[in-house]
Coordinates of C-alpha atoms and ligand atoms in Angstrom, one line a residue:
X133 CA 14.2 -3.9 -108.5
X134 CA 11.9 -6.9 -107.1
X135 CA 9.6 -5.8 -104.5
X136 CA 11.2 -8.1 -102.1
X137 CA 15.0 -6.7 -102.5
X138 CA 16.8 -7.1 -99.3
X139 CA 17.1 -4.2 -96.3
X140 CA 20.8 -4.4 -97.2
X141 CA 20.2 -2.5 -100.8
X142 CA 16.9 -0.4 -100.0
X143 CA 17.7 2.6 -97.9
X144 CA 14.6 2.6 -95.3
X145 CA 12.0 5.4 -95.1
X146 CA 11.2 7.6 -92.1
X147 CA 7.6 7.0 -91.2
X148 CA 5.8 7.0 -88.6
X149 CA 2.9 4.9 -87.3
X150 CA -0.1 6.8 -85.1
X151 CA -2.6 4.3 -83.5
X152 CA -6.0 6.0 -83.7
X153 CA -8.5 6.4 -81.3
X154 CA -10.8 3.4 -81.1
X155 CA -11.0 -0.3 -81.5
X156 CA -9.1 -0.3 -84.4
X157 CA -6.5 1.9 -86.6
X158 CA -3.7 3.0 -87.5
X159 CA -2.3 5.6 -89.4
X160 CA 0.2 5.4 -91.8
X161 CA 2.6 8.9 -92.5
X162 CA 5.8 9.3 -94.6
X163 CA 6.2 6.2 -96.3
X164 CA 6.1 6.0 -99.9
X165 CA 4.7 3.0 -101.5
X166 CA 5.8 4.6 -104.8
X167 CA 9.4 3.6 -103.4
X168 CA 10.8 0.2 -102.9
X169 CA 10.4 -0.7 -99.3
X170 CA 13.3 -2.4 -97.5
X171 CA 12.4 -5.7 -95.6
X172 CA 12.9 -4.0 -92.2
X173 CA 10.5 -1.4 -92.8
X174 CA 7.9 -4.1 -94.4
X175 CA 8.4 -5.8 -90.8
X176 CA 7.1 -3.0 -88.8
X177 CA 3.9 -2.4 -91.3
X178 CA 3.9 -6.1 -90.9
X179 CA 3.2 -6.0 -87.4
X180 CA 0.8 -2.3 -87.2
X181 CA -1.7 -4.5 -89.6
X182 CA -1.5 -7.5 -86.9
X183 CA -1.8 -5.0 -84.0
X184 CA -4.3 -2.4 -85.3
X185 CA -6.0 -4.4 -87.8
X186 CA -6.6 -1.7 -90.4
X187 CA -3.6 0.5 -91.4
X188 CA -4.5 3.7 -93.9
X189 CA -1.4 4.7 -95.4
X190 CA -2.0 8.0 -96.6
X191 CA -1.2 9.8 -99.9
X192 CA -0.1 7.3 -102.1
X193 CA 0.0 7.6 -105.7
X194 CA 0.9 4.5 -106.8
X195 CA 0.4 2.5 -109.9
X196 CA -1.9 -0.5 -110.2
X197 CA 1.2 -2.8 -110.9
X198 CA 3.0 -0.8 -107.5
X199 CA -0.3 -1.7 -105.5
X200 CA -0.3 -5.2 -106.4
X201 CA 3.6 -6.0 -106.0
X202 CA 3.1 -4.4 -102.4
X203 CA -0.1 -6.7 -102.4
X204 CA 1.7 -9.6 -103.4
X205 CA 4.2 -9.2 -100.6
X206 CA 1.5 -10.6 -97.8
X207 CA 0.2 -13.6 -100.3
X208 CA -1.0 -14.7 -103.1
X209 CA -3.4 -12.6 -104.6
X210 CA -7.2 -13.8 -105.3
X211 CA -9.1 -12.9 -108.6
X212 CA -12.7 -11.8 -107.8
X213 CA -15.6 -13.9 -109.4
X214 CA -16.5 -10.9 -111.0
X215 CA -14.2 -10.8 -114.3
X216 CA -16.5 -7.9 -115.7
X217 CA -15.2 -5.6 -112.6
X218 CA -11.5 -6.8 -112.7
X219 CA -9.3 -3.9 -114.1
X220 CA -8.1 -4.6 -118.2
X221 CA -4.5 -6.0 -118.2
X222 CA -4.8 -6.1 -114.2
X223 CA -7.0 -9.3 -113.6
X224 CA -5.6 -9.0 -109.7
X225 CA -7.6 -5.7 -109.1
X226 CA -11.6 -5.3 -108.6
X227 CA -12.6 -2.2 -109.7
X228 CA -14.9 -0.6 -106.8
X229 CA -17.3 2.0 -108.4
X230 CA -20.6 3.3 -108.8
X231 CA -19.1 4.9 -111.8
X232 CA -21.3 4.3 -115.3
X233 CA -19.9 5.0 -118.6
X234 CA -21.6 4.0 -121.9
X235 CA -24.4 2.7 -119.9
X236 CA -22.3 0.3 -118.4
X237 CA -20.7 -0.1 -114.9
X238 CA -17.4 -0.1 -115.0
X239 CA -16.9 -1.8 -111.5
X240 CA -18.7 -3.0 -108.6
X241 CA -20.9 0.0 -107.4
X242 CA -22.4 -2.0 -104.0
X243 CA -18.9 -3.7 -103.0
X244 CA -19.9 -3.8 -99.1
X245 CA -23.3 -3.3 -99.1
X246 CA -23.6 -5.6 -96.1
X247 CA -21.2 -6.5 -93.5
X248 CA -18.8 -8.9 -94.4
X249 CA -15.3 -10.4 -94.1
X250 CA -13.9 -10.4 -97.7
X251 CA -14.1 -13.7 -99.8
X252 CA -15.3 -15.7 -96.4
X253 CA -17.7 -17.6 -99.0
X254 CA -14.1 -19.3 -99.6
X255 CA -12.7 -22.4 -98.7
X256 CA -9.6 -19.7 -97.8
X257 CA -10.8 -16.4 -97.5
X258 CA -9.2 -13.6 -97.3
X259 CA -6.3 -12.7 -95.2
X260 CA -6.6 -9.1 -95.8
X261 CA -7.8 -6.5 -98.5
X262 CA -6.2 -3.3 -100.0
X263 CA -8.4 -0.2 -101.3
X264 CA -6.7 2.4 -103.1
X265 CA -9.0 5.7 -104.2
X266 CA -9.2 6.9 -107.1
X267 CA -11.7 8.8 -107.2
X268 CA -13.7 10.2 -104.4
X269 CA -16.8 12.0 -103.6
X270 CA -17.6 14.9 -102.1
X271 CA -20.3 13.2 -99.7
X272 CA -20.5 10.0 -98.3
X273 CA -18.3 6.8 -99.2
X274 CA -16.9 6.2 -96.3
X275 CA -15.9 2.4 -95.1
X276 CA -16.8 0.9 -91.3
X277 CA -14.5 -1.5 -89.5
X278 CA -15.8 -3.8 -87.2
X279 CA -13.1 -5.6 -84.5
X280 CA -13.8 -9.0 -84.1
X281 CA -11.8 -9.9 -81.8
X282 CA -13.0 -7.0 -79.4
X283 CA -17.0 -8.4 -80.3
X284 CA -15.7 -12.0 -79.1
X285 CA -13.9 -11.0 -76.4
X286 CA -17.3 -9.0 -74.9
X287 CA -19.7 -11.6 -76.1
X288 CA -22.1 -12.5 -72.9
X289 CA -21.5 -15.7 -71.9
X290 CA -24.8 -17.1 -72.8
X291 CA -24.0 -16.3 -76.8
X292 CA -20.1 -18.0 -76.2
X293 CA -21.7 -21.1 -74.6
X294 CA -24.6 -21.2 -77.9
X295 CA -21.7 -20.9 -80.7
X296 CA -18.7 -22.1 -79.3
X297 CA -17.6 -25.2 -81.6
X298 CA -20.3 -24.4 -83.9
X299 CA -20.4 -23.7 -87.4
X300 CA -21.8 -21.7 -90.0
X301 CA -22.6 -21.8 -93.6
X302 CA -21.4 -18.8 -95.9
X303 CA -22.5 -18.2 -99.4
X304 CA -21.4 -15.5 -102.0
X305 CA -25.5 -16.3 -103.8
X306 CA -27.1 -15.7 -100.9
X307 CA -27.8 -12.1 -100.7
X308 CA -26.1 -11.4 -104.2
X309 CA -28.8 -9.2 -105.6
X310 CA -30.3 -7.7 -102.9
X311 CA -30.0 -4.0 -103.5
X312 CA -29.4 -1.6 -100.7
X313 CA -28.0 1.2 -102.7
X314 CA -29.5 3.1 -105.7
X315 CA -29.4 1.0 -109.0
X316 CA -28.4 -2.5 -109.8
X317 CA -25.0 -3.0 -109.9
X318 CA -25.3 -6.5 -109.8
X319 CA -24.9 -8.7 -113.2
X320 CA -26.3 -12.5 -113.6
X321 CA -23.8 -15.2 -112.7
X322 CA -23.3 -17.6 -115.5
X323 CA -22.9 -21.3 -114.2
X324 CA -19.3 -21.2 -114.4
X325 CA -18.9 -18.5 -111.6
X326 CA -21.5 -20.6 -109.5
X327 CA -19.1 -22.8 -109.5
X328 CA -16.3 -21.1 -107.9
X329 CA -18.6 -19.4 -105.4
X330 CA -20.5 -23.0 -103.6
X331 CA -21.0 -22.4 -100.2
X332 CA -18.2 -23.0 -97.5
X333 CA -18.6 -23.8 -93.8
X334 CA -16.5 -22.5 -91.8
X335 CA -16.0 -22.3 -87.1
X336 CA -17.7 -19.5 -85.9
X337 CA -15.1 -18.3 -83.9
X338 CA -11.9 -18.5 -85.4
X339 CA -8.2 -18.4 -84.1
X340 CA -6.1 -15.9 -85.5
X341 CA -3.1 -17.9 -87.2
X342 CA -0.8 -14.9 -86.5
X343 CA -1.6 -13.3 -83.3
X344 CA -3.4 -16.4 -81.7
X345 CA -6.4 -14.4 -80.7
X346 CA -10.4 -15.8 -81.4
X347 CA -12.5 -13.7 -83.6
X348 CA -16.0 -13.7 -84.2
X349 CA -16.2 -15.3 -88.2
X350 CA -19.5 -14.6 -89.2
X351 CA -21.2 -11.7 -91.1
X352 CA -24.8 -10.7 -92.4
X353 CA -23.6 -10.4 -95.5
X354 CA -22.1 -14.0 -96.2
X355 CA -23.4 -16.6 -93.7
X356 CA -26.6 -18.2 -94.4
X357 CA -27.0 -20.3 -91.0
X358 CA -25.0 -22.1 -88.0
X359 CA -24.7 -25.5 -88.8
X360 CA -26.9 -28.2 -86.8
X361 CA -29.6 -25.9 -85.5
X362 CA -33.2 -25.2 -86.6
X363 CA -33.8 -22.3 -89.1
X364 CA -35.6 -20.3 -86.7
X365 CA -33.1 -20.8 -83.8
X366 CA -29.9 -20.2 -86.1
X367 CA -31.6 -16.7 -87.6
X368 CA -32.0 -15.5 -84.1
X369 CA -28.7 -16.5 -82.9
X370 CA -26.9 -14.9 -86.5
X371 CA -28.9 -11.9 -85.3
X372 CA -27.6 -11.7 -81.5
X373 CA -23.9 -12.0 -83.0
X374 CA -24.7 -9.1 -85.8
X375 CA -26.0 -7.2 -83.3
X376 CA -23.1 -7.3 -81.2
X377 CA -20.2 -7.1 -83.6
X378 CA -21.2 -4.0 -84.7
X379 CA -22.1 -2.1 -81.5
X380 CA -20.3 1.7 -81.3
X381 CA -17.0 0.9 -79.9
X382 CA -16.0 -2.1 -81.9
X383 CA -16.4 0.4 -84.9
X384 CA -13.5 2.6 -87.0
X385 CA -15.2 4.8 -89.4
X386 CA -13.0 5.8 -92.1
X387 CA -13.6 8.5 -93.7
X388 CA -11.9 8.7 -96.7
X389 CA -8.9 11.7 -98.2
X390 CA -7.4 11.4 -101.6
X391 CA -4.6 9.0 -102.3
X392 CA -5.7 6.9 -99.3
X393 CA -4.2 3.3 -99.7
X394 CA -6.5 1.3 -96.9
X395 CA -5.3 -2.3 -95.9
X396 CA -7.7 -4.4 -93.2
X397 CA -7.2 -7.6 -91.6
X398 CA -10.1 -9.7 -92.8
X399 CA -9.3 -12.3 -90.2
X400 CA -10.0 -9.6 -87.2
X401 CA -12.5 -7.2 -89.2
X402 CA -15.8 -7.1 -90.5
X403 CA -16.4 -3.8 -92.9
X404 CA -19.3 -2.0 -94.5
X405 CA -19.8 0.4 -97.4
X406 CA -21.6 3.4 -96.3
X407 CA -22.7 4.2 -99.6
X408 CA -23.0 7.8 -101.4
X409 CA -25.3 9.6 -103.2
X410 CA -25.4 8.0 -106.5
X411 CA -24.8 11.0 -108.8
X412 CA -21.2 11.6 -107.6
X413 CA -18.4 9.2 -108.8
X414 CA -16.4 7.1 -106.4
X415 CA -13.7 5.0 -107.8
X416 CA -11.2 2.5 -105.7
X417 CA -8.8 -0.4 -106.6
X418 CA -9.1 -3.6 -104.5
X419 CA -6.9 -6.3 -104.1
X420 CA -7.1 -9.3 -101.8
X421 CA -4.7 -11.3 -100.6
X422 CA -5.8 -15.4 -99.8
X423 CA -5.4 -16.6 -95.7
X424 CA -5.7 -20.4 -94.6
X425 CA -8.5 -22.1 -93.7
X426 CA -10.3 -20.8 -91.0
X427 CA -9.6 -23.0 -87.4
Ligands
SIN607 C1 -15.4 -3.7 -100.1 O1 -16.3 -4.3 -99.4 O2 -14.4 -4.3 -100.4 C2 -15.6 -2.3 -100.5 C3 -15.7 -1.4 -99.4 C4 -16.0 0.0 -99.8 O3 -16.3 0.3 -101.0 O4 -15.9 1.0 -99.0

């Protein structure tokens, strides 16, 4: 059955959806992704992920082909740069792990290592993100939301007068092998990746296309500078707007349980890798799912 059957055919699920505390969140119970789900019941997921920004949908063993035909239900999926970390027969999955075998990673072990918004180094980013664990450890590894829309909506005025109708520059190179995690997950870029990955520019506050509300669009780990100002100026401003996105209450810290199936809103979020101690495995599947051009 296609993952888009109609409500008429797919008997719908009892499930229920509990905001959590905080800026943003919601959790997901009683829905299996492991079953088809009907096109009413994909409505009202539909609209947690616009409301809460991050919905974690928990237990769900599901395939790699089941996570991406859910995937695949919000957009078209993007392939990561990294072809080395994409999962064999499953180009639309990026392998998140610190995991070696044979001397060799077998996925991205510092996914996150900075805040960012996935694939903002785009002409179209990201319109949201899915995480599935595999395997977890018994310390550490959890993820960090940041709301966006919360850090824009508090910005003191003098910041909203010094960025609004600015621009900023965001590059996938520019902090690409800085380490902040044991070891160096990290390999070289040959010149056809380069390619795919030339800096963007991109407004600094951006309008939600589906819920209309502005959001902060820039991140430590992807923008370079604001467009138009002096170095010095545009590294102090970047470093105001850091600051302020990820002050305590625009923050969800997710902590992760097995089975988790995390989806974010890349359009309203920032998130962070917390990192774990390196000699205990953590494994997750990622796919991302293209938005428009930021406006
Ligand atoms: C990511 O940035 O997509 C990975 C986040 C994580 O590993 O927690």
């Amino acid at each position: 059955m296609s993952a888009s059957a109609s409500a008429a055919s797919i008997a719908a699920q009892a499930f229920e959806i509990r905001p959590l505390n905080g800026a943003v969140g919601a959790e997901i119970v009683g829905l299996d992704l492991s079953r088809p789900v009907n096109d009413q019941d994909f409505a009202r997921i539909h609209r947690a992920h616009l409301d809460h920004h991050v919905v974690v949908f928990r237990d769900q063993r599901i395939s790699p082909e089941q996570q991406i035909a859910f995937s695949r239900r919000f957009g078209v999926l993007q392939i990561h740069v990294l072809k080395q970390f994409l999962l064999a027969g499953h180009p639309e999955i990026l392998i998140v792990s610190n995991i070696i075998e044979n001397g060799q990673s077998i996925g991205l072990g510092d996914a996150g290592k900075f805040w960012h918004s996935d694939l903002s180094y785009k002409e179209l980013p990201s319109l949201g993100s899915m995480l599935h664990a595999q395997e977890l450890p018994a310390e550490g590894g959890d993820t960090l939301f940041a709301n966006m829309h919360q850090a824009w909506d508090n910005l003191p005025e003098a910041l909203r007068k010094a960025v609004e109708g600015r621009s900023a520059a965001h590059s996938y190179t520019a902090r690409y092998s800085e380490t902040k995690f044991e070891g160096n997950w990290r390999p070289t870029l040959t010149p056809e990746q380069l390619a795919q990955v030339a800096e963007v520019v991109h407004p600094v506050v951006r309008t939600h296309p589906e819920n209309g509300r502005k959001a902060l669009f820039v991140s430590e780990g992807f923008t370079t500078r604001i467009v138009g100002l002096p170095e010095d100026e545009s590294a102090q401003l970047l470093a105001e707007l850091y600051a302020h996105s990820v002050l305590p209450d625009n923050i969800y810290r997710h902590q992760w349980q097995p089975h988790d199936l995390v989806f974010w809103d890349n359009r309203s979020l920032i998130h962070l890798a917390a990192g774990c101690p390196s000699h205990l495995r953590r494994k997750l599947y990622r796919t991302t799912i293209q938005g428009d051009a930021p406006y």
